[in-house]
């Protein structure tokens, strides 16, 4: 009897071992890995093994192949079967999480949302997954530019984290909400929220790296808040603290001890990414304060670090950092008269945006604006007008729209006899918001 019970486990572990060996080979042998996992179904396994294998297959196919339909099929089966198995939360919620990512990749956002909502509804007794799924749905709403819904979800997450005794994750939810409020320009709501976050961060006692990463998140938002309000001089103390935080983090070793509260199992950014982000906000401050040489120095450092990171890390946020840094340094080049270098860097931004449709959507207006500024610098007013007109059509941001309008009006003034166009631009109502 004992041998009958152990037999399925032995064959399952053997196939699983082979699959993992092929997956982690160099280079990975994904086809053989998939064959080993598919072989599990030949043994008519119990539901727990069946659901987990569907999840493993779906995950491997999603992350390592272009066969998204087959990945979706396996993930849907994992989600369906795991709901029938008691105390099987990890498989159930991981299936929901990856499946919703796949739906988003296929532009099936309307399928992803109800899936995440259901998973959130049934995960309230599993703090880690409940928080993770709330973050995921909030991110989905943010990508759709529905910042109100995203803020509501982050507020729900903050309250849930407080109830389950996780001040660390509560701070992450609140800081994320603060970031979105800054994006919405709701500066009146940002200040009290940041004050609350500052208190929570300073009072929280836990993993030193997690604490310092919270402080970096908090200080980045404070610096951004001051810069948005045009309070350049107020930034300096925060920026100094931010740079000290990064130096502290770089001396700390990653603690392998897991937090006792499962709701604390989150980390905002890897410390290498935080270092680049601090360079970025330093560049933003230097540009606003008129320290152009300092802006160039920190941009060079950041771009060098980004190139090293991108050799090992394909995280999309690195490309976003790179584009924003390049946008700032291009402005700097144009101000200092380095037009040829500016054009080369505009070309770099184009190449980066071509690699990511989302990046292009988010930065197309800025790219056309930079091209318009370059055209002004080489006295090609017709081309400048065309670039600024396109940028106006693409932007949904009031500040960028105002900046473009100002430059377009300057083009009309330089050309002369464009009084009607100047008046039309000056009295235009503002950007179209999607």
Short mmCIF file of C-alpha atoms in Angstrom, two decimals:
data_model
loop_
_atom_site.label_atom_id
_atom_site.label_comp_id
_atom_site.label_asym_id
_atom_site.label_seq_id
_atom_site.Cartn_x
_atom_site.Cartn_y
_atom_site.Cartn_z
CA UNK A 1 0.00 0.00 0.00
CA UNK A 2 2.82 2.36 0.95
CA UNK A 3 4.55 1.76 -2.36
CA UNK A 4 1.33 2.55 -4.29
CA UNK A 5 1.07 5.89 -2.49
CA UNK A 6 4.75 6.78 -3.08
CA UNK A 7 4.87 5.71 -6.74
CA UNK A 8 3.08 8.76 -8.21
CA UNK A 9 5.30 11.06 -6.16
CA UNK A 10 8.48 9.39 -7.45
CA UNK A 11 7.57 9.64 -11.13
CA UNK A 12 6.31 13.17 -10.64
CA UNK A 13 9.49 14.32 -8.90
CA UNK A 14 11.60 12.65 -11.59
CA UNK A 15 9.76 14.42 -14.43
CA UNK A 16 9.83 17.69 -12.50
CA UNK A 17 13.59 17.33 -11.95
CA UNK A 18 14.20 16.73 -15.66
CA UNK A 19 11.98 19.70 -16.60
CA UNK A 20 13.87 22.01 -14.24
CA UNK A 21 17.22 20.72 -15.52
CA UNK A 22 16.24 21.55 -19.11
CA UNK A 23 14.77 24.93 -18.12
CA UNK A 24 17.93 26.03 -16.33
CA UNK A 25 20.36 24.65 -18.95
CA UNK A 26 22.58 27.10 -20.78
CA UNK A 27 21.04 27.79 -23.23
CA UNK A 28 17.61 26.71 -21.88
CA UNK A 29 16.05 23.69 -23.59
CA UNK A 30 12.46 24.85 -23.35
CA UNK A 31 11.00 22.29 -25.77
CA UNK A 32 12.36 19.39 -23.69
CA UNK A 33 11.21 21.09 -20.48
CA UNK A 34 7.68 21.35 -21.89
CA UNK A 35 7.74 17.69 -23.02
CA UNK A 36 8.66 16.56 -19.48
CA UNK A 37 5.85 18.59 -17.92
CA UNK A 38 3.32 17.39 -20.51
CA UNK A 39 4.30 13.80 -19.70
CA UNK A 40 2.89 14.28 -16.19
CA UNK A 41 -0.65 14.17 -17.60
CA UNK A 42 -0.07 10.67 -18.99
CA UNK A 43 -0.14 9.34 -15.41
CA UNK A 44 -3.62 10.76 -14.64
CA UNK A 45 -2.30 12.72 -11.64
CA UNK A 46 -4.42 13.94 -8.70
CA UNK A 47 -5.89 17.45 -8.93
CA UNK A 48 -3.11 19.13 -6.92
CA UNK A 49 -0.39 17.84 -9.25
CA UNK A 50 -2.55 18.46 -12.33
CA UNK A 51 -3.20 22.12 -11.40
CA UNK A 52 0.42 22.79 -10.46
CA UNK A 53 1.66 21.25 -13.72
CA UNK A 54 -0.75 23.37 -15.77
CA UNK A 55 0.61 26.42 -13.92
CA UNK A 56 4.23 25.41 -14.57
CA UNK A 57 3.53 24.79 -18.25
CA UNK A 58 1.63 28.06 -18.62
CA UNK A 59 4.42 29.99 -16.89
CA UNK A 60 7.20 28.42 -19.00
CA UNK A 61 5.29 28.98 -22.24
CA UNK A 62 4.41 32.57 -21.28
CA UNK A 63 7.91 33.57 -20.24
CA UNK A 64 10.01 31.61 -22.74
CA UNK A 65 7.95 31.18 -25.94
CA UNK A 66 5.59 33.07 -28.22
CA UNK A 67 2.89 30.42 -27.94
CA UNK A 68 0.56 32.62 -25.89
CA UNK A 69 -2.60 30.68 -26.77
CA UNK A 70 -1.23 27.42 -25.36
CA UNK A 71 0.09 29.31 -22.32
CA UNK A 72 -3.35 30.81 -21.80
CA UNK A 73 -5.00 27.38 -22.10
CA UNK A 74 -2.78 25.90 -19.37
CA UNK A 75 -3.13 28.91 -17.07
CA UNK A 76 -6.92 28.89 -17.38
CA UNK A 77 -6.96 25.19 -16.46
CA UNK A 78 -4.65 25.85 -13.49
CA UNK A 79 -6.94 28.66 -12.28
CA UNK A 80 -10.11 26.55 -12.72
CA UNK A 81 -8.79 23.33 -11.12
CA UNK A 82 -7.00 25.06 -8.23
CA UNK A 83 -10.25 26.68 -7.10
CA UNK A 84 -11.62 23.18 -6.45
CA UNK A 85 -8.65 22.16 -4.28
CA UNK A 86 -8.68 23.31 -0.62
CA UNK A 87 -5.67 25.20 0.78
CA UNK A 88 -4.00 25.62 -2.60
CA UNK A 89 -3.57 29.40 -2.52
CA UNK A 90 -0.12 29.77 -4.08
CA UNK A 91 -1.05 27.89 -7.27
CA UNK A 92 -4.49 29.50 -7.46
CA UNK A 93 -3.35 33.10 -7.14
CA UNK A 94 -0.14 32.75 -9.14
CA UNK A 95 -2.23 31.34 -12.00
CA UNK A 96 -4.60 34.33 -11.76
CA UNK A 97 -1.68 36.77 -11.65
CA UNK A 98 0.18 35.38 -14.68
CA UNK A 99 -3.04 34.84 -16.64
CA UNK A 100 -4.03 38.48 -16.15
CA UNK A 101 -0.55 39.56 -17.33
CA UNK A 102 -1.04 37.45 -20.45
CA UNK A 103 -4.49 38.98 -21.06
CA UNK A 104 -2.94 42.46 -20.87
CA UNK A 105 -0.22 41.43 -23.29
CA UNK A 106 -2.96 40.32 -25.71
CA UNK A 107 -4.84 43.63 -25.20
CA UNK A 108 -7.63 41.75 -23.42
CA UNK A 109 -7.77 44.15 -20.47
CA UNK A 110 -11.51 43.55 -20.03
CA UNK A 111 -10.71 39.89 -19.34
CA UNK A 112 -7.86 40.71 -16.94
CA UNK A 113 -9.87 43.04 -14.68
CA UNK A 114 -12.66 40.66 -13.57
CA UNK A 115 -10.12 37.87 -13.10
CA UNK A 116 -8.02 40.04 -10.77
CA UNK A 117 -11.13 41.31 -8.95
CA UNK A 118 -12.28 37.75 -8.24
CA UNK A 119 -8.79 36.73 -7.10
CA UNK A 120 -8.66 39.77 -4.80
CA UNK A 121 -12.09 38.94 -3.40
CA UNK A 122 -11.14 35.35 -2.45
CA UNK A 123 -7.58 36.09 -1.26
CA UNK A 124 -8.36 38.12 1.86
CA UNK A 125 -7.11 35.34 4.15
CA UNK A 126 -3.78 35.23 2.26
CA UNK A 127 -2.07 38.58 2.99
CA UNK A 128 0.84 38.30 0.55
CA UNK A 129 -1.33 37.44 -2.44
CA UNK A 130 -4.10 39.86 -1.51
CA UNK A 131 -1.62 42.75 -1.44
CA UNK A 132 0.18 41.60 -4.58
CA UNK A 133 -3.05 41.30 -6.57
CA UNK A 134 -4.21 44.75 -5.36
CA UNK A 135 -0.90 46.22 -6.58
CA UNK A 136 -1.33 44.41 -9.90
CA UNK A 137 -4.87 45.67 -10.52
CA UNK A 138 -3.83 49.20 -9.49
CA UNK A 139 -0.98 49.03 -11.99
CA UNK A 140 -3.41 47.89 -14.70
CA UNK A 141 -5.69 50.89 -14.02
CA UNK A 142 -2.63 53.17 -14.05
CA UNK A 143 -1.55 51.89 -17.48
CA UNK A 144 -5.08 52.66 -18.70
CA UNK A 145 -4.69 56.18 -17.20
CA UNK A 146 -7.58 55.51 -14.81
CA UNK A 147 -5.69 57.00 -11.88
CA UNK A 148 -8.81 57.49 -9.75
CA UNK A 149 -9.55 53.73 -9.66
CA UNK A 150 -5.85 52.98 -9.11
CA UNK A 151 -5.72 55.39 -6.13
CA UNK A 152 -8.86 53.82 -4.65
CA UNK A 153 -7.30 50.34 -4.83
CA UNK A 154 -4.05 51.54 -3.27
CA UNK A 155 -6.11 53.11 -0.46
CA UNK A 156 -7.86 49.77 0.09
CA UNK A 157 -4.46 48.06 0.13
CA UNK A 158 -3.09 50.53 2.70
CA UNK A 159 -6.02 49.91 5.05
CA UNK A 160 -5.77 46.11 4.59
CA UNK A 161 -2.01 46.23 5.34
CA UNK A 162 -2.73 48.23 8.51
CA UNK A 163 -5.31 45.66 9.64
CA UNK A 164 -2.91 42.71 9.11
CA UNK A 165 -0.15 44.57 10.98
CA UNK A 166 2.15 45.39 8.07
CA UNK A 167 3.22 49.03 8.42
CA UNK A 168 5.93 48.42 5.80
CA UNK A 169 3.48 47.40 3.07
CA UNK A 170 1.04 50.07 4.24
CA UNK A 171 3.79 52.61 3.53
CA UNK A 172 4.36 51.07 0.06
CA UNK A 173 0.66 51.39 -0.77
CA UNK A 174 0.49 54.99 0.48
CA UNK A 175 3.70 56.05 -1.30
CA UNK A 176 2.39 54.48 -4.53
CA UNK A 177 -0.83 56.43 -4.07
CA UNK A 178 1.21 59.61 -3.51
CA UNK A 179 3.05 58.97 -6.76
CA UNK A 180 -0.26 58.76 -8.65
CA UNK A 181 -1.60 61.90 -6.97
CA UNK A 182 1.54 63.71 -8.16
CA UNK A 183 0.83 62.43 -11.68
CA UNK A 184 -2.72 63.79 -11.37
CA UNK A 185 -1.36 67.11 -10.07
CA UNK A 186 -3.50 66.81 -6.92
CA UNK A 187 -0.86 68.65 -4.91
CA UNK A 188 -3.30 69.52 -2.09
CA UNK A 189 -3.77 65.81 -1.35
CA UNK A 190 -0.09 64.95 -1.79
CA UNK A 191 1.22 67.05 1.12
CA UNK A 192 -0.78 65.42 3.98
CA UNK A 193 -0.20 61.97 2.47
CA UNK A 194 3.57 62.51 2.35
CA UNK A 195 3.51 63.81 5.94
CA UNK A 196 1.78 60.59 7.05
CA UNK A 197 4.21 58.46 5.02
CA UNK A 198 7.19 60.24 6.55
CA UNK A 199 5.95 59.36 10.05
CA UNK A 200 5.30 55.71 9.14
CA UNK A 201 8.72 55.32 7.47
CA UNK A 202 10.66 56.84 10.38
CA UNK A 203 8.77 54.79 13.00
CA UNK A 204 8.99 51.44 11.20
CA UNK A 205 11.66 49.11 12.57
CA UNK A 206 12.56 46.21 10.30
CA UNK A 207 14.94 45.00 7.62
CA UNK A 208 17.48 47.86 7.11
CA UNK A 209 17.42 47.58 3.30
CA UNK A 210 13.61 47.67 3.25
CA UNK A 211 13.60 50.68 5.59
CA UNK A 212 16.14 52.58 3.47
CA UNK A 213 14.27 51.71 0.26
CA UNK A 214 11.09 53.18 1.80
CA UNK A 215 13.05 56.34 2.66
CA UNK A 216 14.33 56.55 -0.94
CA UNK A 217 10.78 56.18 -2.29
CA UNK A 218 9.53 58.84 0.14
CA UNK A 219 12.38 61.29 -0.63
CA UNK A 220 12.04 60.81 -4.41
CA UNK A 221 8.38 61.82 -4.10
CA UNK A 222 9.28 64.80 -1.93
CA UNK A 223 11.91 66.01 -4.42
CA UNK A 224 9.45 65.55 -7.30
CA UNK A 225 6.75 67.38 -5.34
CA UNK A 226 9.03 70.39 -4.77
CA UNK A 227 10.22 70.43 -8.38
CA UNK A 228 6.62 70.27 -9.65
CA UNK A 229 5.79 73.24 -7.43
CA UNK A 230 8.84 75.14 -8.76
CA UNK A 231 10.45 75.20 -5.30
CA UNK A 232 13.97 74.42 -6.52
CA UNK A 233 15.73 75.71 -3.37
CA UNK A 234 13.56 73.54 -1.10
CA UNK A 235 14.83 70.43 -2.88
CA UNK A 236 18.43 70.59 -1.66
CA UNK A 237 17.97 69.12 1.87
CA UNK A 238 15.83 66.23 0.50
CA UNK A 239 18.29 65.58 -2.31
CA UNK A 240 21.17 65.44 0.16
CA UNK A 241 19.25 62.94 2.33
CA UNK A 242 18.44 60.91 -0.80
CA UNK A 243 22.09 60.68 -1.78
CA UNK A 244 23.00 59.65 1.78
CA UNK A 245 20.30 56.93 1.69
CA UNK A 246 21.75 55.46 -1.50
CA UNK A 247 25.24 55.42 0.02
CA UNK A 248 23.82 53.63 3.08
CA UNK A 249 21.96 51.06 0.96
CA UNK A 250 25.09 50.30 -1.09
CA UNK A 251 26.92 49.30 2.14
CA UNK A 252 24.12 46.99 3.36
CA UNK A 253 24.05 43.29 2.52
CA UNK A 254 20.82 41.67 1.39
CA UNK A 255 19.29 39.91 4.37
CA UNK A 256 18.22 36.38 3.47
CA UNK A 257 15.94 36.10 6.55
CA UNK A 258 12.32 36.28 5.39
CA UNK A 259 9.98 38.68 7.22
CA UNK A 260 7.73 37.03 9.81
CA UNK A 261 4.68 38.80 8.35
CA UNK A 262 3.88 37.44 4.85
CA UNK A 263 2.41 40.84 3.92
CA UNK A 264 5.95 42.27 4.20
CA UNK A 265 7.31 40.14 1.32
CA UNK A 266 7.63 43.07 -1.09
CA UNK A 267 10.47 45.22 -2.27
CA UNK A 268 10.04 48.49 -4.11
CA UNK A 269 13.06 48.47 -6.44
CA UNK A 270 16.45 46.71 -6.61
CA UNK A 271 19.12 48.95 -5.10
CA UNK A 272 20.90 49.25 -8.47
CA UNK A 273 17.69 50.70 -9.96
CA UNK A 274 17.32 53.07 -7.01
CA UNK A 275 20.83 54.36 -7.65
CA UNK A 276 19.91 55.26 -11.25
CA UNK A 277 16.67 56.87 -10.05
CA UNK A 278 18.59 59.10 -7.62
CA UNK A 279 20.88 60.16 -10.48
CA UNK A 280 17.75 60.94 -12.50
CA UNK A 281 16.11 63.20 -9.91
CA UNK A 282 19.49 64.89 -9.38
CA UNK A 283 19.61 65.64 -13.12
CA UNK A 284 16.04 67.01 -12.99
CA UNK A 285 16.99 69.32 -10.12
CA UNK A 286 20.22 70.44 -11.84
CA UNK A 287 18.32 71.30 -15.03
CA UNK A 288 15.69 73.35 -13.16
CA UNK A 289 18.35 75.13 -11.10
CA UNK A 290 20.40 75.91 -14.24
CA UNK A 291 23.41 73.76 -13.26
CA UNK A 292 23.92 72.38 -16.76
CA UNK A 293 27.44 71.01 -16.23
CA UNK A 294 26.27 69.13 -13.15
CA UNK A 295 23.29 67.76 -15.12
CA UNK A 296 25.64 66.46 -17.82
CA UNK A 297 27.98 64.88 -15.24
CA UNK A 298 25.19 62.96 -13.48
CA UNK A 299 23.55 61.98 -16.78
CA UNK A 300 26.84 60.44 -17.97
CA UNK A 301 27.15 58.49 -14.69
CA UNK A 302 23.56 57.27 -14.87
CA UNK A 303 23.75 56.23 -18.52
CA UNK A 304 26.98 54.33 -17.87
CA UNK A 305 25.35 52.46 -15.00
CA UNK A 306 22.26 51.76 -17.12
CA UNK A 307 24.34 50.21 -19.90
CA UNK A 308 25.94 47.83 -17.37
CA UNK A 309 22.57 46.91 -15.85
CA UNK A 310 20.90 46.30 -19.22
CA UNK A 311 23.49 43.65 -20.07
CA UNK A 312 22.02 41.47 -17.28
CA UNK A 313 18.55 42.92 -16.69
CA UNK A 314 15.81 43.47 -19.28
CA UNK A 315 13.43 45.25 -16.89
CA UNK A 316 11.30 47.80 -18.85
CA UNK A 317 11.84 50.45 -16.16
CA UNK A 318 15.53 50.71 -17.17
CA UNK A 319 14.55 51.79 -20.69
CA UNK A 320 12.13 54.32 -19.18
CA UNK A 321 14.91 55.76 -17.01
CA UNK A 322 17.19 55.91 -20.05
CA UNK A 323 14.64 57.77 -22.17
CA UNK A 324 13.93 60.35 -19.43
CA UNK A 325 17.65 60.93 -18.87
CA UNK A 326 18.21 61.38 -22.60
CA UNK A 327 15.27 63.80 -22.84
CA UNK A 328 16.88 65.97 -20.17
CA UNK A 329 20.39 65.85 -21.60
CA UNK A 330 19.09 66.66 -25.11
CA UNK A 331 17.58 69.87 -23.72
CA UNK A 332 20.92 70.58 -22.09
CA UNK A 333 22.81 70.02 -25.38
CA UNK A 334 20.49 72.35 -27.26
CA UNK A 335 20.88 75.10 -24.65
CA UNK A 336 24.69 74.78 -24.74
CA UNK A 337 24.79 74.69 -28.56
CA UNK A 338 25.84 71.03 -29.01
CA UNK A 339 23.32 70.42 -31.80
CA UNK A 340 24.95 67.41 -33.49
CA UNK A 341 25.22 65.55 -30.16
CA UNK A 342 21.58 66.42 -29.42
CA UNK A 343 20.49 64.93 -32.74
CA UNK A 344 22.42 61.70 -32.05
CA UNK A 345 20.74 61.41 -28.67
CA UNK A 346 17.29 62.08 -30.22
CA UNK A 347 18.06 59.15 -32.53
CA UNK A 348 18.84 57.01 -29.45
CA UNK A 349 15.45 57.91 -27.95
CA UNK A 350 13.75 56.91 -31.23
CA UNK A 351 15.50 53.53 -31.17
CA UNK A 352 14.50 52.87 -27.56
CA UNK A 353 10.88 53.83 -28.25
CA UNK A 354 10.75 51.56 -31.30
CA UNK A 355 11.57 48.61 -29.03
CA UNK A 356 8.54 49.25 -26.80
CA UNK A 357 5.09 50.37 -28.02
CA UNK A 358 4.19 51.53 -24.49
CA UNK A 359 7.36 53.63 -24.24
CA UNK A 360 6.60 55.22 -27.60
CA UNK A 361 3.03 56.01 -26.56
CA UNK A 362 4.21 57.66 -23.34
CA UNK A 363 7.06 59.64 -24.91
CA UNK A 364 5.95 60.39 -28.49
CA UNK A 365 4.90 63.97 -27.67
CA UNK A 366 8.20 64.68 -25.89
CA UNK A 367 10.14 63.23 -28.82
CA UNK A 368 8.36 65.47 -31.36
CA UNK A 369 8.91 68.44 -29.03
CA UNK A 370 12.64 67.76 -28.90
CA UNK A 371 12.76 67.46 -32.68
CA UNK A 372 10.92 70.80 -32.92
CA UNK A 373 13.48 72.43 -30.60
CA UNK A 374 16.33 71.01 -32.68
CA UNK A 375 14.71 72.38 -35.85
CA UNK A 376 14.52 75.85 -34.23
CA UNK A 377 18.22 75.62 -33.31
CA UNK A 378 19.16 75.00 -36.97
CA UNK A 379 16.61 77.56 -38.24
CA UNK A 380 14.28 75.08 -40.00
CA UNK A 381 11.02 76.76 -39.00
CA UNK A 382 8.68 74.80 -41.29
CA UNK A 383 9.94 71.53 -39.82
CA UNK A 384 9.76 72.94 -36.30
CA UNK A 385 6.11 73.90 -36.86
CA UNK A 386 5.29 70.40 -38.13
CA UNK A 387 6.95 68.75 -35.12
CA UNK A 388 5.27 71.02 -32.57
CA UNK A 389 1.85 70.60 -34.23
CA UNK A 390 2.23 66.80 -34.02
CA UNK A 391 3.37 67.03 -30.40
CA UNK A 392 0.30 69.13 -29.52
CA UNK A 393 -1.94 66.49 -31.03
CA UNK A 394 -0.27 63.71 -29.02
CA UNK A 395 0.14 65.22 -25.56
CA UNK A 396 -2.35 64.93 -22.70
CA UNK A 397 -0.18 66.81 -20.16
CA UNK A 398 -0.99 70.44 -19.41
CA UNK A 399 2.61 71.51 -18.65
CA UNK A 400 4.02 69.96 -21.83
CA UNK A 401 1.13 71.40 -23.85
CA UNK A 402 1.89 74.90 -22.51
CA UNK A 403 5.58 74.48 -23.31
CA UNK A 404 4.84 73.33 -26.88
CA UNK A 405 2.37 76.19 -27.45
CA UNK A 406 4.96 78.72 -26.27
CA UNK A 407 7.57 77.36 -28.69
CA UNK A 408 5.08 77.13 -31.56
CA UNK A 409 4.11 80.77 -30.98
CA UNK A 410 7.81 81.70 -31.10
CA UNK A 411 8.08 79.94 -34.48
CA UNK A 412 5.13 81.95 -35.84
CA UNK A 413 6.66 85.20 -34.53
CA UNK A 414 9.98 84.46 -36.20
CA UNK A 415 8.28 83.71 -39.51
CA UNK A 416 6.26 86.98 -39.44
CA UNK A 417 2.77 87.57 -40.89
CA UNK A 418 1.33 84.68 -38.82
CA UNK A 419 -0.88 86.77 -36.54
CA UNK A 420 -3.96 84.56 -36.91
CA UNK A 421 -1.98 81.40 -36.04
CA UNK A 422 -0.42 83.14 -33.03
CA UNK A 423 -3.85 84.13 -31.72
CA UNK A 424 -5.24 80.63 -32.36
CA UNK A 425 -2.39 79.04 -30.40
CA UNK A 426 -2.54 81.52 -27.52
CA UNK A 427 -6.30 81.09 -27.03
CA UNK A 428 -6.37 77.31 -27.52
CA UNK A 429 -8.14 75.47 -24.68
CA UNK A 430 -5.53 72.90 -23.70
CA UNK A 431 -4.58 69.27 -24.30
CA UNK A 432 -7.04 66.54 -25.19
CA UNK A 433 -7.20 64.02 -22.34
CA UNK A 434 -7.79 60.41 -23.25
#
